[in-house]
CSV table of C-alpha atoms in Angstrom, one decimal:
chain,number,residue,atom,x,y,z
A,112,MET,CA,0.5,6.9,36.5
A,113,ALA,CA,3.1,5.4,34.7
A,114,ILE,CA,2.8,1.9,36.6
A,115,LEU,CA,-0.7,2.2,36.7
A,116,CYS,CA,-0.2,2.5,32.9
A,117,ALA,CA,2.7,-0.3,32.4
A,118,ALA,CA,0.4,-2.5,34.3
A,119,SER,CA,-2.9,-2.5,32.3
A,120,VAL,CA,-0.9,-2.7,29.5
A,121,LEU,CA,0.3,-6.2,30.8
A,122,LEU,CA,-3.0,-7.5,32.6
A,123,SER,CA,-4.2,-6.5,28.9
A,124,GLY,CA,-2.9,-10.5,27.1
A,125,CYS,CA,-2.7,-9.9,23.0
A,126,VAL,CA,-1.0,-6.5,23.9
A,127,SER,CA,2.6,-6.1,24.8
A,128,SER,CA,4.3,-4.2,27.9
A,129,VAL,CA,7.4,-3.5,24.5
A,130,LEU,CA,7.5,0.3,24.7
A,131,ASP,CA,10.2,0.7,21.5
A,132,VAL,CA,8.6,0.2,19.0
A,133,ASP,CA,10.9,-1.0,15.8
A,134,THR,CA,10.9,-1.4,12.4
A,135,LYS,CA,8.5,-4.0,11.6
A,136,ALA,CA,5.7,-2.0,12.1
A,137,ASN,CA,6.9,0.1,8.8
A,138,GLN,CA,7.8,-3.6,6.8
A,139,PRO,CA,6.4,-2.8,2.5
A,140,ILE,CA,4.5,-4.5,1.3
A,141,PRO,CA,6.3,-7.9,0.1
A,142,ALA,CA,6.8,-8.2,-3.5
A,143,LYS,CA,5.5,-11.5,-4.5
A,144,LEU,CA,2.2,-10.2,-3.1
A,145,MET,CA,2.6,-6.4,-5.0
A,146,SER,CA,3.3,-8.9,-8.1
A,147,GLN,CA,0.1,-10.5,-7.2
A,148,MET,CA,-2.2,-6.7,-6.1
A,149,ASN,CA,-1.5,-5.7,-9.7
A,150,ALA,CA,-2.1,-8.8,-11.4
A,151,ARG,CA,-5.0,-8.1,-10.0
A,152,GLN,CA,-5.5,-4.7,-11.0
A,153,MET,CA,-5.6,-3.0,-6.9
A,154,LYS,CA,-3.0,-0.2,-5.5
A,155,PRO,CA,-1.6,-0.7,-2.4
A,156,SER,CA,-4.3,2.7,-1.4
A,157,ASP,CA,-7.1,0.7,-2.5
A,158,PRO,CA,-9.8,-0.2,0.5
A,159,VAL,CA,-9.2,-3.3,2.1
A,160,LEU,CA,-11.7,-5.9,3.6
A,161,ILE,CA,-11.0,-8.6,5.8
A,162,ARG,CA,-13.2,-12.5,6.3
A,163,ILE,CA,-11.8,-14.6,9.0
A,164,PHE,CA,-13.4,-19.0,9.1
A,165,LYS,CA,-13.4,-20.7,12.8
A,166,ARG,CA,-13.2,-24.0,10.8
A,167,GLU,CA,-11.5,-23.8,8.7
A,168,SER,CA,-8.6,-21.9,10.4
A,169,GLU,CA,-8.5,-19.6,7.4
A,170,LEU,CA,-8.2,-15.2,7.2
A,171,GLU,CA,-9.1,-14.1,3.3
A,172,VAL,CA,-8.0,-10.3,2.6
A,173,TRP,CA,-10.0,-8.7,-0.1
A,174,LYS,CA,-8.8,-4.8,-2.1
A,175,ARG,CA,-10.6,-3.8,-4.5
A,176,ASN,CA,-9.9,-3.1,-8.1
A,177,ARG,CA,-10.2,-0.8,-10.8
A,178,SER,CA,-14.3,-2.3,-11.1
A,179,GLY,CA,-15.2,-1.2,-7.7
A,180,ARG,CA,-16.1,-4.7,-6.5
A,181,TYR,CA,-13.9,-6.3,-3.5
A,182,ALA,CA,-11.7,-9.6,-5.2
A,183,LEU,CA,-9.8,-11.7,-3.4
A,184,LEU,CA,-5.8,-10.6,-2.8
A,185,LYS,CA,-4.4,-13.6,-0.5
A,186,THR,CA,-5.9,-16.2,2.5
A,187,TYR,CA,-4.1,-16.4,5.2
A,188,PRO,CA,-4.2,-20.2,7.2
A,189,THR,CA,-4.5,-19.3,10.5
A,190,CYS,CA,-2.4,-21.5,13.3
A,191,ARG,CA,-3.5,-20.6,16.3
A,192,TRP,CA,-7.6,-19.6,17.6
A,193,SER,CA,-9.6,-21.0,20.6
A,194,GLY,CA,-12.7,-21.5,22.4
A,195,LYS,CA,-15.5,-22.7,20.3
A,196,LEU,CA,-17.9,-21.4,17.0
A,197,GLY,CA,-20.6,-20.3,19.0
A,198,PRO,CA,-20.0,-15.8,19.6
A,199,LYS,CA,-17.7,-14.5,22.8
A,200,LYS,CA,-19.6,-13.5,25.8
A,201,ALA,CA,-17.8,-12.8,28.5
A,202,ALA,CA,-14.6,-11.6,29.4
A,203,GLY,CA,-12.2,-14.7,30.2
A,204,ASP,CA,-13.9,-17.2,28.0
A,205,ARG,CA,-11.0,-18.1,25.6
A,206,GLN,CA,-14.0,-17.2,22.6
A,207,THR,CA,-12.3,-16.4,19.8
A,208,PRO,CA,-15.2,-13.3,18.8
A,209,GLU,CA,-17.6,-13.9,16.5
A,210,GLY,CA,-18.7,-10.7,14.3
A,211,PHE,CA,-18.3,-7.7,12.1
A,212,TYR,CA,-16.3,-5.3,13.6
A,213,GLN,CA,-14.5,-1.9,12.3
A,214,ILE,CA,-10.8,-1.4,12.5
A,215,SER,CA,-9.5,2.4,12.4
A,216,ALA,CA,-5.4,2.8,12.4
A,217,SER,CA,-5.6,3.5,16.1
A,218,MET,CA,-6.7,0.1,16.6
A,219,LEU,CA,-3.0,-1.0,15.0
A,220,ASN,CA,-1.1,-2.1,17.4
A,221,PRO,CA,3.2,-2.4,16.4
A,222,ALA,CA,4.0,-2.9,19.3
A,223,SER,CA,2.2,-6.3,20.2
A,224,GLN,CA,3.9,-9.0,22.4
A,225,TYR,CA,3.2,-11.2,19.4
A,226,TYR,CA,4.8,-9.0,17.0
A,227,LEU,CA,1.7,-7.0,15.2
A,228,SER,CA,-1.4,-6.9,16.1
A,229,PHE,CA,-4.0,-5.5,15.3
A,230,ASN,CA,-7.5,-4.6,17.9
A,231,LEU,CA,-10.8,-6.0,16.3
A,232,GLY,CA,-13.2,-4.0,18.7
A,233,PHE,CA,-14.5,-6.3,20.1
A,234,PRO,CA,-17.6,-5.8,22.0
A,235,ASN,CA,-18.3,-4.1,18.7
A,236,ARG,CA,-22.1,-2.1,20.1
A,237,LEU,CA,-23.7,-4.8,19.3
A,238,GLU,CA,-22.5,-6.8,21.4
A,239,SER,CA,-22.5,-4.3,24.6
A,240,ALA,CA,-25.7,-3.7,24.6
A,241,LEU,CA,-26.3,-7.3,24.5
A,242,GLY,CA,-23.3,-7.1,27.6
A,243,TYR,CA,-20.6,-8.9,26.0
A,244,THR,CA,-17.5,-8.3,27.8
A,245,GLY,CA,-13.8,-8.6,27.4
A,246,ASP,CA,-10.4,-6.5,25.4
A,247,ALA,CA,-7.6,-7.0,23.8
A,248,LEU,CA,-8.9,-9.4,21.3
A,249,MET,CA,-6.5,-9.5,18.4
A,250,VAL,CA,-4.8,-10.7,14.5
A,251,HIS,CA,-1.7,-11.1,16.0
A,252,GLY,CA,1.4,-13.1,14.9
A,253,GLY,CA,2.8,-16.0,17.2
A,254,CYS,CA,0.8,-19.6,16.9
A,255,SER,CA,-0.8,-19.2,20.6
A,256,SER,CA,-4.7,-17.3,21.3
A,257,SER,CA,-6.7,-16.9,23.9
A,258,GLY,CA,-9.1,-15.6,22.3
A,259,CYS,CA,-7.1,-13.9,19.8
A,260,TYR,CA,-6.5,-15.2,16.3
A,261,ALA,CA,-3.3,-15.7,16.0
A,262,MET,CA,-1.5,-15.7,12.5
A,263,THR,CA,2.2,-16.4,12.4
A,264,ASP,CA,4.3,-13.8,12.3
A,265,GLU,CA,5.2,-13.9,9.0
A,266,GLY,CA,1.5,-13.8,8.4
A,267,VAL,CA,0.8,-11.0,10.3
A,268,ALA,CA,3.4,-8.7,8.7
A,269,GLU,CA,1.6,-9.3,5.6
A,270,ILE,CA,-1.6,-8.7,6.3
A,271,TYR,CA,-0.9,-5.2,9.0
A,272,ALA,CA,1.5,-3.9,5.8
A,273,VAL,CA,-2.0,-3.9,3.7
A,274,VAL,CA,-3.7,-3.0,5.9
A,275,ARG,CA,-1.5,0.0,6.8
A,276,GLU,CA,-1.3,0.7,3.4
A,277,ALA,CA,-5.1,0.4,2.7
A,278,LEU,CA,-5.6,3.3,5.7
A,279,ARG,CA,-2.6,5.6,4.5
A,280,GLY,CA,-3.9,5.8,1.4
A,281,GLY,CA,-8.0,7.4,2.6
A,282,GLN,CA,-10.0,4.3,4.4
A,283,THR,CA,-11.2,5.6,7.8
A,284,ALA,CA,-11.3,1.9,8.4
A,285,PHE,CA,-11.4,-2.0,7.1
A,286,GLN,CA,-14.1,-3.9,7.9
A,287,VAL,CA,-14.3,-7.4,9.6
A,288,GLN,CA,-16.1,-9.9,9.2
A,289,ALA,CA,-15.4,-13.1,11.8
A,290,PHE,CA,-17.5,-16.5,11.3
A,291,PRO,CA,-17.4,-19.8,12.3
A,292,PHE,CA,-17.6,-21.3,9.1
A,293,ARG,CA,-18.3,-20.9,5.3
A,294,MET,CA,-21.2,-20.1,5.7
A,295,THR,CA,-22.5,-22.9,2.3
A,296,PRO,CA,-25.7,-24.7,2.5
A,297,LYS,CA,-23.4,-28.0,4.0
A,298,ASN,CA,-22.6,-26.4,6.8
A,299,MET,CA,-26.1,-24.5,7.6
A,300,ALA,CA,-27.0,-27.8,7.6
A,301,GLU,CA,-24.1,-29.6,9.1
A,302,TYR,CA,-24.6,-27.2,12.0
A,303,ARG,CA,-28.9,-26.5,12.4
A,304,ASN,CA,-29.7,-28.0,16.0
A,305,ASP,CA,-26.4,-26.2,17.5
A,306,PRO,CA,-27.9,-23.5,19.7
A,307,ASN,CA,-26.5,-20.8,17.7
A,308,MET,CA,-28.3,-20.8,14.9
A,309,PRO,CA,-30.4,-18.1,15.1
A,310,PHE,CA,-27.6,-15.9,15.7
A,311,TRP,CA,-25.8,-17.2,12.9
A,312,LYS,CA,-28.6,-17.0,10.6
A,313,ASN,CA,-28.1,-13.6,10.8
A,314,LEU,CA,-24.4,-13.3,10.0
A,315,LYS,CA,-25.1,-15.1,7.5
A,316,GLU,CA,-27.2,-11.8,5.8
A,317,GLY,CA,-24.4,-10.2,5.6
A,318,TYR,CA,-21.8,-12.8,4.5
A,319,ASP,CA,-24.6,-13.4,1.7
A,320,ILE,CA,-24.4,-9.3,0.5
A,321,PHE,CA,-20.5,-9.2,-0.1
A,322,GLU,CA,-20.9,-13.3,-1.7
A,323,VAL,CA,-23.1,-12.2,-4.6
A,324,ALA,CA,-22.3,-7.7,-4.1
A,325,LYS,CA,-18.4,-8.1,-3.3
A,326,ARG,CA,-18.3,-5.1,-1.8
A,327,GLN,CA,-18.5,-4.2,2.4
A,328,PRO,CA,-22.7,-4.5,3.7
A,329,LYS,CA,-23.6,-1.0,5.5
A,330,VAL,CA,-24.0,-2.2,9.1
A,331,SER,CA,-26.3,-1.6,11.7
A,332,ALA,CA,-28.1,-2.8,14.5
A,333,CYS,CA,-31.6,-3.1,16.2
A,334,GLU,CA,-33.8,-6.2,18.6
A,335,GLY,CA,-31.3,-6.8,19.7
A,336,ARG,CA,-29.6,-7.9,16.4
A,337,TYR,CA,-27.4,-6.7,13.4
A,338,VAL,CA,-29.5,-5.3,10.3
A,339,PHE,CA,-27.2,-4.8,7.2
A,340,ASP,CA,-28.6,-2.1,4.1
A,341,ALA,CA,-31.0,-0.5,6.5
A,342,GLU,CA,-32.0,3.4,5.6
A,343,PHE,CA,-33.9,4.2,9.2
A,344,GLU,CA,-36.6,7.5,9.9
A,345,GLY,CA,-34.3,9.9,11.9
A,346,GLY,CA,-31.3,7.7,11.3
A,347,GLU,CA,-29.4,5.1,12.9
A,348,PRO,CA,-30.9,3.4,15.7
A,349,ALA,CA,-29.6,4.9,19.1
A,350,ASP,CA,-30.3,1.5,20.8
A,351,PRO,CA,-28.9,-1.8,19.4
A,352,LEU,CA,-32.0,-4.0,21.8
A,353,ALA,CA,-34.3,-1.5,20.9
A,354,ALA,CA,-37.5,-2.3,18.2
A,355,CYS,CA,-36.0,-1.9,15.1
A,356,PRO,CA,-37.3,1.9,13.1
A,357,PRO,CA,-39.2,2.1,9.9
A,358,MET,CA,-36.7,1.1,7.3
A,359,THR,CA,-35.9,0.6,4.1
A,360,THR,CA,-33.5,-2.7,3.0
A,361,MET,CA,-31.7,-3.2,-0.6
A,362,GLN,CA,-31.4,-6.8,-1.8
A,363,SER,CA,-31.1,-6.5,-5.7
A,364,PRO,CA,-33.0,-9.9,-7.2
A,365,ALA,CA,-29.4,-11.7,-7.8
A,366,LEU,CA,-29.0,-11.7,-4.0
A,367,ILE,CA,-32.8,-12.2,-4.1
A,368,ALA,CA,-32.2,-15.6,-6.1
A,369,LYS,CA,-28.8,-16.4,-3.7
A,370,ARG,CA,-31.3,-16.3,-0.3
A,371,ASP,CA,-33.8,-19.0,-2.1
A,372,ALA,CA,-31.1,-21.2,-3.9
A,373,ASP,CA,-29.9,-21.2,-0.6
A,374,MET,CA,-33.0,-22.1,1.2
A,375,ARG,CA,-34.2,-25.1,-0.3
A,376,ALA,CA,-30.6,-26.7,-0.3
A,377,ILE,CA,-30.0,-26.7,3.3
A,378,GLU,CA,-33.8,-28.1,3.2
A,379,MET,CA,-32.7,-31.1,1.0
A,380,ALA,CA,-29.3,-32.0,2.9
A,381,THR,CA,-31.4,-31.6,6.4
A,382,ALA,CA,-33.9,-33.7,4.7
A,383,GLY,CA,-32.4,-37.4,6.3
A,384,ALA,CA,-29.8,-36.6,7.1
A,385,THR,CA,-27.9,-37.9,10.3
A,386,LEU,CA,-27.2,-35.9,13.4
A,387,THR,CA,-23.5,-35.1,13.6
A,388,THR,CA,-23.2,-33.7,17.1
A,389,HIS,CA,-19.7,-31.7,17.1
A,390,ALA,CA,-17.9,-32.3,19.9
A,391,TYR,CA,-14.8,-29.3,21.3
A,392,THR,CA,-11.5,-30.3,21.9
A,393,ASP,CA,-9.7,-26.0,22.1
A,394,GLY,CA,-10.1,-23.9,18.6
A,395,GLY,CA,-8.3,-24.9,16.0
A,396,MET,CA,-5.4,-25.4,14.2
A,397,HIS,CA,-4.8,-25.4,10.5
A,398,PRO,CA,-3.7,-28.5,8.7
A,399,SER,CA,-1.1,-26.7,7.0
A,400,PHE,CA,0.3,-25.7,10.8
A,401,ARG,CA,-1.0,-29.1,13.0
A,402,ALA,CA,0.9,-32.1,10.0
A,403,ILE,CA,4.4,-29.8,11.1
A,404,LEU,CA,2.8,-30.1,14.7
A,405,LYS,CA,2.2,-33.7,14.4
A,406,ARG,CA,5.4,-34.5,12.7
A,407,SER,CA,8.3,-32.0,14.5
A,408,GLY,CA,6.9,-31.4,18.0
A,409,ALA,CA,5.8,-27.4,19.9
A,410,LYS,CA,8.9,-26.5,19.1
A,411,ALA,CA,9.9,-27.2,15.8
A,412,LEU,CA,6.7,-25.0,14.8
A,413,ALA,CA,7.5,-22.2,17.2
A,414,LYS,CA,10.9,-21.9,16.3
A,415,ARG,CA,8.3,-21.9,12.2
A,416,THR,CA,5.7,-19.7,13.4
A,417,SER,CA,6.8,-16.9,15.8
A,418,ARG,CA,10.7,-15.0,16.0
A,419,THR,CA,10.7,-15.0,19.3
A,420,LYS,CA,9.9,-18.7,19.5
A,421,VAL,CA,6.1,-18.3,21.0
A,422,PRO,CA,4.9,-21.4,23.0
A,423,ILE,CA,2.6,-23.1,20.6
A,424,SER,CA,-0.8,-22.9,22.8
A,425,ARG,CA,-2.1,-26.5,24.0
A,426,PRO,CA,-0.2,-28.4,21.6
A,427,ALA,CA,-2.4,-31.2,22.4
A,428,ALA,CA,-5.6,-29.6,22.1
A,429,ALA,CA,-4.6,-28.1,18.8
A,430,LEU,CA,-4.1,-31.9,17.5
A,431,ALA,CA,-7.2,-33.4,18.6
A,432,ASP,CA,-8.8,-30.4,16.7
A,433,PRO,CA,-12.2,-31.4,15.5
A,434,HIS,CA,-12.8,-29.2,12.7
A,435,GLN,CA,-10.4,-30.5,10.2
A,436,ALA,CA,-9.9,-34.5,9.3
A,437,GLU,CA,-5.9,-35.7,9.5
A,438,ASN,CA,-3.1,-34.2,6.9
């Protein structure tokens, strides 16, 4: 049994075979970040929420402040993600996931091969019902990705400490919202002919709720899609693919106004616009890391992003990242 367990861990990609957990998982929140937290009227125990944007190669950490609304604490550059814009569907496709995920304390991995990590919980209920497969999809350290979001050791150490303290403070699970890009009218218009657009429009419904209300949207699933802020007769739908039961939804005047304004802006941006063809080489990298990679090479970047010098995954593809302009 011990041999089988060890083999299972070794095969899980983003999960470590290291059994000894050192003090890195218990590092305090850095003093500078604590100062920023205090300035924003936040406590370490306050609930946390994370948003990830592929195209921009950024991860945002939000915390609830004294007003009861979430406020941005810090934005972290993503060193590496793999695949292309669009959801993950199959094990081995090397796609980083897009969707809405709930992360509990049991999903934190202090023994990660990539310094520290937490599991996104892919596939979620909706993705499982749709037949999507894969496991061990993480946010982790280093700058190497085969389906995970790699944040550097320093970056993931801060993120890990912040979410750990929120979970210790009583938050049973924190929400991660993973998007292909910032869901602005400009970006929605630019990708209007992408085959993933129906899915992205569905994601934007949850994105808009958070943008307007600065609160975590309630996420359900039926008819093969996410449904947000809905109350259903008879409780939550048991089958994410079945027809939605009778429901009521909460839509504030501000949310309706935003959606109407965005629709008009998308129509204006689309009118007369030249269709852009998007070529995907292999994932993306934040411009700040690409500049180092271009200037100093993969070994130098590995040394700066990982304490164990985890190699940069597919550095040539990272340099050819089509999502970011040259830096």
